[in-house]
Coordinates of C-alpha atoms in Angstrom, one line a residue:
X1 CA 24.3 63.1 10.1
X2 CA 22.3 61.9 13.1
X3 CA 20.3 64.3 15.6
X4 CA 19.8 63.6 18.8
X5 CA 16.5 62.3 20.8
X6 CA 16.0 63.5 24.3
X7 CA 12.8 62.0 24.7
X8 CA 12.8 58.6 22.7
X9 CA 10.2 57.2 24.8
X10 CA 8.1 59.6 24.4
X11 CA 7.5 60.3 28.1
X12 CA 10.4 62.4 29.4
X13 CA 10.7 60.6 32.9
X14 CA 10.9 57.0 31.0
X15 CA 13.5 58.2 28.9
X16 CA 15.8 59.3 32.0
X17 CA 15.3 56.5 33.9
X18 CA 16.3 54.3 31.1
X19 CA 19.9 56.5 30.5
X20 CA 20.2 56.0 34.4
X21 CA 20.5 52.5 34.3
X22 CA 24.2 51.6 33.4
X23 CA 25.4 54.4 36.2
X24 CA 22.8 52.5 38.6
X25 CA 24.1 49.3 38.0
X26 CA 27.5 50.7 37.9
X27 CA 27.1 51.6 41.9
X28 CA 25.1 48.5 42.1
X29 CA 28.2 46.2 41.1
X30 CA 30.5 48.3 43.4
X31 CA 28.5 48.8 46.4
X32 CA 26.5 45.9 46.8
X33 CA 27.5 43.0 44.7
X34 CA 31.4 44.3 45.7
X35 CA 32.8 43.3 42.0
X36 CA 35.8 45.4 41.2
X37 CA 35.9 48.2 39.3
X38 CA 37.0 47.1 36.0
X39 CA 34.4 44.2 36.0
X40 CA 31.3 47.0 36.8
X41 CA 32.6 49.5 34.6
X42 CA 32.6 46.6 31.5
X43 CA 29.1 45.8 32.4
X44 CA 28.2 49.4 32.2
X45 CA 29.8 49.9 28.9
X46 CA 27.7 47.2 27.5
X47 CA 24.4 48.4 29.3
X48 CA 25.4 52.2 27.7
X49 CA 26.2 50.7 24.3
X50 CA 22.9 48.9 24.0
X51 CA 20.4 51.5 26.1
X52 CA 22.6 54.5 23.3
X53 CA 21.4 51.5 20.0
X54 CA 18.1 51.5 21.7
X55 CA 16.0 53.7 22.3
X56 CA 18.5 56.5 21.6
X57 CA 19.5 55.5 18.3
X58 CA 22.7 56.1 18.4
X59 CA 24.2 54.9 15.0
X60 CA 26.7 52.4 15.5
X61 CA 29.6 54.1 14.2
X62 CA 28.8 57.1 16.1
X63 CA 28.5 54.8 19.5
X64 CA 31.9 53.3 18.7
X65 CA 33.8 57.5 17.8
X66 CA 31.9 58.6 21.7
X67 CA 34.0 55.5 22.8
X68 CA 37.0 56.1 21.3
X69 CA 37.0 59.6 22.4
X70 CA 36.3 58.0 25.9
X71 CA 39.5 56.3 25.6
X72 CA 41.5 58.7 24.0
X73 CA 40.8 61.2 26.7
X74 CA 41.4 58.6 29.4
X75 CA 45.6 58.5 28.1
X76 CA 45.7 62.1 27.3
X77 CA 45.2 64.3 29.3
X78 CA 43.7 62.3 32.1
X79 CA 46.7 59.0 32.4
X80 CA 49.0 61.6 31.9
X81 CA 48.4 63.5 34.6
X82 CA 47.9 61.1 37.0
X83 CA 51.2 58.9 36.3
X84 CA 53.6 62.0 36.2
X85 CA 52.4 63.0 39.7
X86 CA 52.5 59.4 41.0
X87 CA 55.9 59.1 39.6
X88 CA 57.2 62.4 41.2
X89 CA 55.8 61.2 44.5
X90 CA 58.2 58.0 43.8
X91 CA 61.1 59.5 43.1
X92 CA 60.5 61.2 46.3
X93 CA 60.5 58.6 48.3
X94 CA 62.9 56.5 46.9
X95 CA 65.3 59.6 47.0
X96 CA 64.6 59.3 51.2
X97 CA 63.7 62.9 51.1
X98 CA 60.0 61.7 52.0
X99 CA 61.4 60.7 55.6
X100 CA 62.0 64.0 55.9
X101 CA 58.6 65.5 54.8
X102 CA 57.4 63.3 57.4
X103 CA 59.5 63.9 60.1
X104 CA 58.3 67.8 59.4
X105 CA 54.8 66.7 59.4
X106 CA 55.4 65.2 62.6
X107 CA 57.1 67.8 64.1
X108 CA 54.5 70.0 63.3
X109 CA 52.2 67.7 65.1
X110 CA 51.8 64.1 65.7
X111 CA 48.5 63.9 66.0
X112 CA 46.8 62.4 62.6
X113 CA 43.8 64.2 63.2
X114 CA 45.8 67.8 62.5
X115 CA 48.1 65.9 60.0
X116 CA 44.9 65.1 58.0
X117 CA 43.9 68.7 58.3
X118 CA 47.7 70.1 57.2
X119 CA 48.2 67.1 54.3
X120 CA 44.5 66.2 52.6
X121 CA 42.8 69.6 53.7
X122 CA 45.7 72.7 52.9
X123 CA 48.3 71.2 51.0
X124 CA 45.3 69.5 48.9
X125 CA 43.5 72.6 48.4
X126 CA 46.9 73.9 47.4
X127 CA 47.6 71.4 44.6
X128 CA 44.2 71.0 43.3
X129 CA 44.5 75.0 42.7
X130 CA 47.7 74.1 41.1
X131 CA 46.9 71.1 39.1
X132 CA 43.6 69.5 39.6
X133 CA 42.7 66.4 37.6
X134 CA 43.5 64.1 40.2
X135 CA 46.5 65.4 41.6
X136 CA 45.8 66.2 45.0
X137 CA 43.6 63.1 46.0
X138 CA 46.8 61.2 44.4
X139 CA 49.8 62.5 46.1
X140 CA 48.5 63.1 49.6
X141 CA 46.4 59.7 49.7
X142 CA 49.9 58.3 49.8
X143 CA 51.0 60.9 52.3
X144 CA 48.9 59.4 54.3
X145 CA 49.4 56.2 53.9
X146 CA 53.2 56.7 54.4
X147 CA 52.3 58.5 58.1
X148 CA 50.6 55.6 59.2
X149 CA 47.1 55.6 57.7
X150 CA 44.6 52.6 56.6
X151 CA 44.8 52.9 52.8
X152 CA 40.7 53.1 52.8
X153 CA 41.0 55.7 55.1
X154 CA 43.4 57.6 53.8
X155 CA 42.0 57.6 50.4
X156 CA 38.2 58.8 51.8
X157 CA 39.4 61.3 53.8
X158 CA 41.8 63.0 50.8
X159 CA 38.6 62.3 48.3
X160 CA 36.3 64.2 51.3
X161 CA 39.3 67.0 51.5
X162 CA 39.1 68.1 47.8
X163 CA 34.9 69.3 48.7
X164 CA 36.7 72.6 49.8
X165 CA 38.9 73.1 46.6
X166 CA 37.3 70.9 44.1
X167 CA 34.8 73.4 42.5
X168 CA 37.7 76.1 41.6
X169 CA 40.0 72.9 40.1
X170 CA 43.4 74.2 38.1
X171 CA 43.2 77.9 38.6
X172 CA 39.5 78.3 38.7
X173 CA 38.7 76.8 35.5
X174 CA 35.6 74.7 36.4
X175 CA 33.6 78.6 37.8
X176 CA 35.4 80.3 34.4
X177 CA 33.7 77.5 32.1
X178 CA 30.6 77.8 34.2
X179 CA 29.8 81.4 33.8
X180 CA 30.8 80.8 29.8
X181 CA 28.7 77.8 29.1
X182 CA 26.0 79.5 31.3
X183 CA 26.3 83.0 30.1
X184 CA 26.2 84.4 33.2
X185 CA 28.5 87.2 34.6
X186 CA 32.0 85.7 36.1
X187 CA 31.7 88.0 39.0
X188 CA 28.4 87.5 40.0
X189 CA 29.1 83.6 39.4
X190 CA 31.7 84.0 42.1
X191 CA 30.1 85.9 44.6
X192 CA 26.9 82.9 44.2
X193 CA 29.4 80.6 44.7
X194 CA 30.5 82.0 48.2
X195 CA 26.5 81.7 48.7
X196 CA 26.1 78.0 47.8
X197 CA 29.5 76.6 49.0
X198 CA 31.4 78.5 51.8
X199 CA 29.0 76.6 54.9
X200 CA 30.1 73.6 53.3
X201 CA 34.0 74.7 53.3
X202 CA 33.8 75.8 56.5
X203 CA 32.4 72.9 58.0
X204 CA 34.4 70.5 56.0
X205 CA 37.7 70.4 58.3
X206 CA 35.5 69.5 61.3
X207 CA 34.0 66.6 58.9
X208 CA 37.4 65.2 58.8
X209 CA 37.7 65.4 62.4
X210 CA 34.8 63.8 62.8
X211 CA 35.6 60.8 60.4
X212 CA 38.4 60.0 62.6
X213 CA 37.9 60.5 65.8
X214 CA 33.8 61.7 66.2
X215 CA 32.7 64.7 68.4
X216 CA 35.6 63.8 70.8
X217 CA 38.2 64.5 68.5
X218 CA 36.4 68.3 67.1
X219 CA 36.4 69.2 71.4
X220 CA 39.8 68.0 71.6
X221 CA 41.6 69.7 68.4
X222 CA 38.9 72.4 68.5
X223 CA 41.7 75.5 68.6
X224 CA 43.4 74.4 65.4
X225 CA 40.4 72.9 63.5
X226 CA 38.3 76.1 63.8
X227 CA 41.4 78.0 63.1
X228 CA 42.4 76.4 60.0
X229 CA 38.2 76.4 58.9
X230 CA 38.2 79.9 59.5
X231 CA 41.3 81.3 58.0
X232 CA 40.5 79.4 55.0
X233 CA 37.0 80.0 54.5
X234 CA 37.9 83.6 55.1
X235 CA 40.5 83.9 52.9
X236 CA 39.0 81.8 49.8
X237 CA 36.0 84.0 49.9
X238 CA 37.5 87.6 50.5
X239 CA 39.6 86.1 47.3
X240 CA 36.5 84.9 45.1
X241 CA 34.5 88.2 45.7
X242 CA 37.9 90.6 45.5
X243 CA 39.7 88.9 42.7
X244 CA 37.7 86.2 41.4
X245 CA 38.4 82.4 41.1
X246 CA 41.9 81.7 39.6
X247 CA 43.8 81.8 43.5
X248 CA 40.8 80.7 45.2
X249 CA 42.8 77.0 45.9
X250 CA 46.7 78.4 45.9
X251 CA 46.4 81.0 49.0
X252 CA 43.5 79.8 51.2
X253 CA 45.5 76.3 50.8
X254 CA 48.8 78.0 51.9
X255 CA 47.4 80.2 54.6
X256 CA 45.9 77.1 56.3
X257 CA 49.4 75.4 56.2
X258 CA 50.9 78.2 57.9
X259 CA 47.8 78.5 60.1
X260 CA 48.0 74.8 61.3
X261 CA 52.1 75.6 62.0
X262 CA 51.7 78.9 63.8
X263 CA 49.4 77.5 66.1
X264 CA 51.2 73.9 66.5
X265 CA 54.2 76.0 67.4
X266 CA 52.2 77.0 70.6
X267 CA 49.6 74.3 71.2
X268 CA 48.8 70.7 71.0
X269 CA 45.9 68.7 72.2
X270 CA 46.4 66.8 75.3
X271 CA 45.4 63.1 73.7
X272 CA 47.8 62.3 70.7
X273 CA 45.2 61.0 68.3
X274 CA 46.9 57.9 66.2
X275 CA 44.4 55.4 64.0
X276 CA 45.9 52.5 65.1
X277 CA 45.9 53.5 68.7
X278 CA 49.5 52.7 68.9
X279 CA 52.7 55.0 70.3
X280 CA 53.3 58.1 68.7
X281 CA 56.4 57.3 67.0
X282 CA 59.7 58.9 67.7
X283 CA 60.5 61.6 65.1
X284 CA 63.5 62.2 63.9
X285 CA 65.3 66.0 64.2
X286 CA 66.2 67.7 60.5
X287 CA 67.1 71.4 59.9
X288 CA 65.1 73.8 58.1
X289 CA 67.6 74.0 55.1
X290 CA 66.7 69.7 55.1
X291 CA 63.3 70.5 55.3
X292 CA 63.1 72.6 52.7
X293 CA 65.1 70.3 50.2
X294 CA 62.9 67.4 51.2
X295 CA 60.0 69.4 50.3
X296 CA 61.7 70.5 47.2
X297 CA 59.6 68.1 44.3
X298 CA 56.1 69.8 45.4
X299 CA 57.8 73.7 44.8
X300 CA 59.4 72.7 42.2
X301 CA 56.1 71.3 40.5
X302 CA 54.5 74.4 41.6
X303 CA 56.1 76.8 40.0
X304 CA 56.2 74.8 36.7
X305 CA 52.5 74.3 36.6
X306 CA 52.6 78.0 37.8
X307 CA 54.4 79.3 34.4
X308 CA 51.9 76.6 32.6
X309 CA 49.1 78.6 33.7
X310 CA 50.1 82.2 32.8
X311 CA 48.7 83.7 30.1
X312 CA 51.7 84.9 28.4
X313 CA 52.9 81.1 28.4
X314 CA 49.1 80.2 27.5
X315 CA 49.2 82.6 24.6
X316 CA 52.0 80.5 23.0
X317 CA 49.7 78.1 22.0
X318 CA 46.6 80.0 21.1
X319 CA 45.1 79.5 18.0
X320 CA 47.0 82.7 16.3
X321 CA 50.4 82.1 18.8
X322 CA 53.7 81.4 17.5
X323 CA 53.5 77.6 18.6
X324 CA 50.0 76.7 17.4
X325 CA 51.2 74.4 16.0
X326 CA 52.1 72.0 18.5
X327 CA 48.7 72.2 19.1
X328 CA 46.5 68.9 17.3
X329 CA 42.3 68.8 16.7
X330 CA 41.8 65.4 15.8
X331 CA 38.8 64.7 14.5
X332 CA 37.0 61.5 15.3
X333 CA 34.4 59.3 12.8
X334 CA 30.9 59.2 13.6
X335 CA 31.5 62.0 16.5
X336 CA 33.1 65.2 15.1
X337 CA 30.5 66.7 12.4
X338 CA 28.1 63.8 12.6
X339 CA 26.1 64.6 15.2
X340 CA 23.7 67.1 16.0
X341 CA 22.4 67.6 19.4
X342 CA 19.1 68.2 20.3
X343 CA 17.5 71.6 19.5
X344 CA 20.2 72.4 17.0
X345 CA 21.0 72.9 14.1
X346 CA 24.9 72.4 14.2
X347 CA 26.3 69.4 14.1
X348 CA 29.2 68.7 17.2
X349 CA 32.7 70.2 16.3
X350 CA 34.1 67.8 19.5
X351 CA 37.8 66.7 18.8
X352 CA 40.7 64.9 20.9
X353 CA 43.1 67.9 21.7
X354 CA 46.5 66.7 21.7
X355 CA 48.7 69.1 23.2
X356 CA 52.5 67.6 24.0
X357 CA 53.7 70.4 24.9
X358 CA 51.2 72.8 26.8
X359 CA 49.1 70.3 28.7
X360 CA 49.4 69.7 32.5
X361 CA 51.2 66.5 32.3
X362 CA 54.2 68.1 30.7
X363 CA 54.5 70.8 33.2
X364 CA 54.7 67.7 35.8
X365 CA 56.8 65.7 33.8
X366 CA 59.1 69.1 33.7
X367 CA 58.8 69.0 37.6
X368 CA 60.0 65.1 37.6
X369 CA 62.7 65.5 35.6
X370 CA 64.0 68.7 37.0
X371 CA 63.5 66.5 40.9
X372 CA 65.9 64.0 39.1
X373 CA 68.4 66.2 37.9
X374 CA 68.8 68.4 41.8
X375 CA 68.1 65.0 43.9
X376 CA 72.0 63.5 44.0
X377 CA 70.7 60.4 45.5
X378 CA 68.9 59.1 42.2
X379 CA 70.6 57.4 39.5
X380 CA 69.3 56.9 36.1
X381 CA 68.0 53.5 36.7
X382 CA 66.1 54.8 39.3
X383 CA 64.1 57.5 37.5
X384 CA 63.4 54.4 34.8
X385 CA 62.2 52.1 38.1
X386 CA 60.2 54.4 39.4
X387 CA 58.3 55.2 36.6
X388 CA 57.8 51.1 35.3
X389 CA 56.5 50.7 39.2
X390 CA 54.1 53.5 38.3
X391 CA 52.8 52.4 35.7
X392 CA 52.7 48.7 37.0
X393 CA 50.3 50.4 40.1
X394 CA 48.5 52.6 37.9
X395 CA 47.6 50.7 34.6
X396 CA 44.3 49.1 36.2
X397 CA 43.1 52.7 37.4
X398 CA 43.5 54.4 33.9
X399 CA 41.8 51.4 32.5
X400 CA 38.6 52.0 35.0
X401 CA 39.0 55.7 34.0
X402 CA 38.7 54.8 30.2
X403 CA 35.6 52.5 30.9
X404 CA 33.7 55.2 32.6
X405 CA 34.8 57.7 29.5
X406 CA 33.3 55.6 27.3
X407 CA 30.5 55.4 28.8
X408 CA 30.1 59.1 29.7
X409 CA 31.1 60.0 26.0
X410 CA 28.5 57.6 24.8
X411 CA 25.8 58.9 27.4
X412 CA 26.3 62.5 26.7
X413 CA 26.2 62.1 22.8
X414 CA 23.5 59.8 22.9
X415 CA 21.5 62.2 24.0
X416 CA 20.7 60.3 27.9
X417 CA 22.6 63.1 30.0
X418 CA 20.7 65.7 28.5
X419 CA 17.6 63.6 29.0
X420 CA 18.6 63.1 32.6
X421 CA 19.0 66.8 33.1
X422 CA 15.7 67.9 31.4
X423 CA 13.6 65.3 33.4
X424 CA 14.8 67.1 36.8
X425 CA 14.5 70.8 35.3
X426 CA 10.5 69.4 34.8
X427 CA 10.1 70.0 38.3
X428 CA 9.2 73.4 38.0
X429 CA 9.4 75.9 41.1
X430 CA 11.1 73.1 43.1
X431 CA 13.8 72.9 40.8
X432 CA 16.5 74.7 42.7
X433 CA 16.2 71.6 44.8
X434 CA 17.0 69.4 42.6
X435 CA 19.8 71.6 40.4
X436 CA 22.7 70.3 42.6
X437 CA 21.4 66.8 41.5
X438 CA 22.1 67.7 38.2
X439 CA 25.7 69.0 38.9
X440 CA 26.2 65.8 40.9
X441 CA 25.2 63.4 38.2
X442 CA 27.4 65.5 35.5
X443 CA 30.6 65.1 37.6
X444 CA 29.9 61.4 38.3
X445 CA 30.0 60.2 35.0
X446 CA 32.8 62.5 33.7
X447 CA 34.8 62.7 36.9
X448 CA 35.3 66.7 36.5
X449 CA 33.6 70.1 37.2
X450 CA 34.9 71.4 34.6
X451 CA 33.3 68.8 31.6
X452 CA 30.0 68.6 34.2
X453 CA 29.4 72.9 33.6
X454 CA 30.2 72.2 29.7
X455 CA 27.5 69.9 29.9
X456 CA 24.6 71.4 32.1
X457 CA 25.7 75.0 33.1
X458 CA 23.3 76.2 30.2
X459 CA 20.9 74.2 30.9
X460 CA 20.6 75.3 34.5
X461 CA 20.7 78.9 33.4
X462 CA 18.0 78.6 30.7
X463 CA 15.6 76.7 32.9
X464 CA 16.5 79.3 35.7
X465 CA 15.2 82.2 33.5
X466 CA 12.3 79.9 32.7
X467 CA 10.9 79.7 36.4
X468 CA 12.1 83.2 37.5
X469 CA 15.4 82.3 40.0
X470 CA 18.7 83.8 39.3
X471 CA 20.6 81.8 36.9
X472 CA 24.2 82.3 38.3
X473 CA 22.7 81.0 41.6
X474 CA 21.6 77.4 39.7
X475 CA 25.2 77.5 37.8
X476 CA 26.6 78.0 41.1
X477 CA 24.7 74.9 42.2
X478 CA 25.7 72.9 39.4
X479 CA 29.2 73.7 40.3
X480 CA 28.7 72.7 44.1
X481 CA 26.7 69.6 43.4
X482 CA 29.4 68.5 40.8
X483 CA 32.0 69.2 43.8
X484 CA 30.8 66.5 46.3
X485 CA 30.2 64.1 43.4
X486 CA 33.8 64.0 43.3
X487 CA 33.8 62.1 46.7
X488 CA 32.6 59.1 44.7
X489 CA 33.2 59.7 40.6
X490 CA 34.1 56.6 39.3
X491 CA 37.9 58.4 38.3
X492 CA 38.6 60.1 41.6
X493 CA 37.9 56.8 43.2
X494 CA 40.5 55.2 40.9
X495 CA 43.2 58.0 40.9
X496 CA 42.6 56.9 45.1
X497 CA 42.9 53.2 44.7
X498 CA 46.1 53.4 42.7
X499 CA 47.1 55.5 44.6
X500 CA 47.4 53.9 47.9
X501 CA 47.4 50.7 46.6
X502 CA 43.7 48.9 46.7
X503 CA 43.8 48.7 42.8
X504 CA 40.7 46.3 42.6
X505 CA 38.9 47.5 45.3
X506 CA 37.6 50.5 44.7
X507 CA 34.1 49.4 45.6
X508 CA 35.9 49.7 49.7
X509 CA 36.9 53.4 49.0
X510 CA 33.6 54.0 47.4
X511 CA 31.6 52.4 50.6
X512 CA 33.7 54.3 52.8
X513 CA 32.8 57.3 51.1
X514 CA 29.2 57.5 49.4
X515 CA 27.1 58.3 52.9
X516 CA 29.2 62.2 53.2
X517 CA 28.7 63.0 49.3
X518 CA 25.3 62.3 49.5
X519 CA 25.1 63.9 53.2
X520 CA 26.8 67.0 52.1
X521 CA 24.9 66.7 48.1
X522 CA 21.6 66.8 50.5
X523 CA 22.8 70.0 52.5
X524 CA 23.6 71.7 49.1
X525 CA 20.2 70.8 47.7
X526 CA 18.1 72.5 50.8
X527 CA 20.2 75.3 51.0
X528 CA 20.2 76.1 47.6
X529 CA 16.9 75.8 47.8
X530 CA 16.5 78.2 50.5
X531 CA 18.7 80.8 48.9
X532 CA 16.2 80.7 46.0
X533 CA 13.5 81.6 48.0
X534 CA 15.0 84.8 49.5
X535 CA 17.4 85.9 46.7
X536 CA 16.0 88.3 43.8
X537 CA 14.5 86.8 41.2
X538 CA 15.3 86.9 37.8
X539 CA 12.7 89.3 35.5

């Protein structure tokens, strides 16, 4: 049994800076010395593995379970995931229903600045509420791509997108996790969140606008950009304080689809906006019972993740449900009972869930097969095809995604992420400044809201109650900081590259895209700030 160190420096600032090394160097190698990703995330593994041997500690058999966990993880859930939805987005376009989801894209509007608005900014919201890990920035990264988008491009502006939907993930998990691991009210959780992240929403659209065509571009598509901001700001928070987090992706996505159609039906902007600056190409006329078959894979994975997430369906495989048992805890050596985290006195009970049946991947791999089966133009050998031409586009990716696991896993059992985090809660009074950082850092190395509020929600709520603010208002900023991390995590930026086809050169997406996480992580540091100043205090 080993016990964690915080503070095995014994000055509390040393010791963070030292765990923030191997994610420094990690940017470093991307961002300035341009290596791809595999090659930095290898040389951040071995700075992780050494900095968690010494000073941390870390037993070496403990090092290599965090690692192995890492990789575990990486296949299932996260590989999973990510090449079911890739390979349902090839079978659509090899079917040739895609030509007709862009001929109705088109038809809706062929300017790409509202085409980024309708793909990366609704229908995103709409999947990540649906699906999350991944998903969205996936499937309508290619999108783009297939309307006539730079790959770089495409992938930035679908990573920028999911700031709207990100923090509420697969049915408002990440806010439900929050307000557990911080033990603070779900409600009140919600209605901070509103607080902390609906200027950001609402500004977000325009951001995207902005990325394409500057100022111009927000005068010139002004009637549909404000329209679609404001209908689903309006609609996400009347949902959050009303109902609470679970639809706060599904309907504000869905309403701003209809939004951006309603209004393309009676306006366009005078300049046709295209990236390349070429000729708005000719689009091709379909009927609305084509349409809606084209569009059929993405309903159809809908409702199946729909039925995954009920809780009559999630009952099933609770602990006392009839199929428990298709439910596996594996334990793993040197993590699982072996180590005890600072300022406790149990060790970790941390095991790889294996769930065939239940997890998110199925319910997409449901969604493929039942694609195959209604699509008539698909033979056998092209479902097979389709997925081998996944897999030879994704394996790279999911090998980036295990590096950075492993190094997360290793960080966070170490004892360096909860260093990290208590050197910034030392602040004091200023802390609400700096709680977003937190968030930020927590969805950077494990690519999710959800694992980042596991992490740090409690410790933002404890050192809230410490320094008299109102603990739901700094989990609510963990949630928001984690949100624009996912801009640049180290995953998202893979699940992008894969996607669109830059496997290798992620460090391009990641240039393309660090200066608005860090501009939109600074806006949700001072305004959080601010609302600490003027909210009520905790006694």
């Amino acid at each position: 049994m080993w016990t964690q160190s915080i503070d095995p420096t014994g000055q509390l600032w040393l010791s963070a800076l030292v765990a923030v090394v191997p994610i420094l160097v990690f940017l470093l190698c991307l961002v300035v010395f341009k290596l791809k990703g595999i090659t930095a995330g290898i040389i951040a593994v071995v700075l992780q593995v050494v900095i968690a041997a010494w000073p941390f500690g870390m037993p070496a058999e403990s090092i290599a379970g965090a690692g192995l966990l890492g990789i575990l993880t990486a296949v299932w859930p996260i590989a999973y995931i990510i090449v079911a939805a890739v390979w349902l987005y090839k079978l659509a376009v090899a079917s040739g229903r895609f030509d007709v989801i862009r001929a109705s894209i088109s038809g809706i509007s062929p300017d790409q600045r509202i085409q980024v608005l309708l793909i990366s900014f609704s229908f995103g919201a709409f999947l990540e509420g649906a699906a999350g890990f991944g998903v969205p920035i996936a499937i309508c990264a290619a999108l783009l791509v297939q309307l006539g988008f730079g790959p770089v491009k495409a992938a930035m502006l679908s990573l920028v997108a999911n700031v709207a939907a990100g923090a509420y993930g697969a049915i408002g998990i990440p806010v439900i996790i929050g307000a557990q691991v911080g033990e603070v009210g779900l409600s009140g959780l919600t209605l901070d969140m509103v607080l902390v992240l609906q200027l950001l929403t609402f500004a977000v659209p325009f951001i995207l606008v902005m990325i394409l065509d500057g100022w111009r571009g927000v005068r010139e598509t002004w009637p549909v950009t404000l329209g679609v901001s404001a209908a689903y700001s309006v609609v996400q928070a009347g949902i959050l304080i009303f109902l609470g987090p679970e639809l706060a992706d599904i309907v504000p996505g869905l309403f701003g689809m209809v939004v951006i159609f309603v209004i393309g039906r009676v306006w366009q902007p005078q300049r046709i906006y295209r990236e390349d600056g070429g000729d708005v190409p000719a689009v091709d006329k379909h009927d609305f019972g084509e349409v809606v078959v084209a569009w059929s894979p993405f309903y159809i994975l809908t409702a199946v993740i729909f039925v995954w997430s009920i809780p009559w369906f999630k009952s099933l495989f609770a602990a006392d449900g009839p199929l428990s048992w298709l439910v596996f805890s594996v334990p793993i050596p040197g993590v699982t009972g072996a180590i005890v985290p600072a300022g406790s006195d149990a060790p970790v009970a941390t095991a790889w869930a294996f769930t065939p049946v239940n997890a998110t991947g199925t319910a997409i791999l449901v969604a493929v097969l039942i694609t195959f089966w209604t699509t008539p133009q698909l033979r056998t050998r092209d479902l097979w095809a389709q997925l081998a031409a996944t897999v030879r586009d994704l394996w790279r990716p999911v090998i980036l995604i295990a590096l950075i696991l492993v190094v997360a896993n290793i960080a966070n059992f170490s004892g360096g992420s909860a260093s990290i985090g208590n050197a910034l809660a030392a602040v004091g009074l200023l802390f609400p400044l700096f709680a977003p950082i937190i968030g930020w850092f927590g969805v950077f190395i494990t690519g999710s809201v959800v694992n980042n509020n596991t992490l740090f929600a409690h410790l933002q709520s404890v050192t809230a109650q410490q320094i008299g603010v109102d603990p739901t208002l700094l989990v609510a900023a963990n949630t928001a900081g984690g949100t624009v991390a996912k801009v640049v995590s180290p995953q998202s930026i893979a699940i992008a590259a894969g996607a669109v086809g830059l496997t290798g050169r992620e460090g391009e997406i990641l240039r393309a895209s660090i200066k608005y996480s860090l501009g939109m992580l600074v806006f949700v540091c001072v305004w959080v700030f601010l609302l600490s100043l003027v909210m009520p205090h905790a006694s």
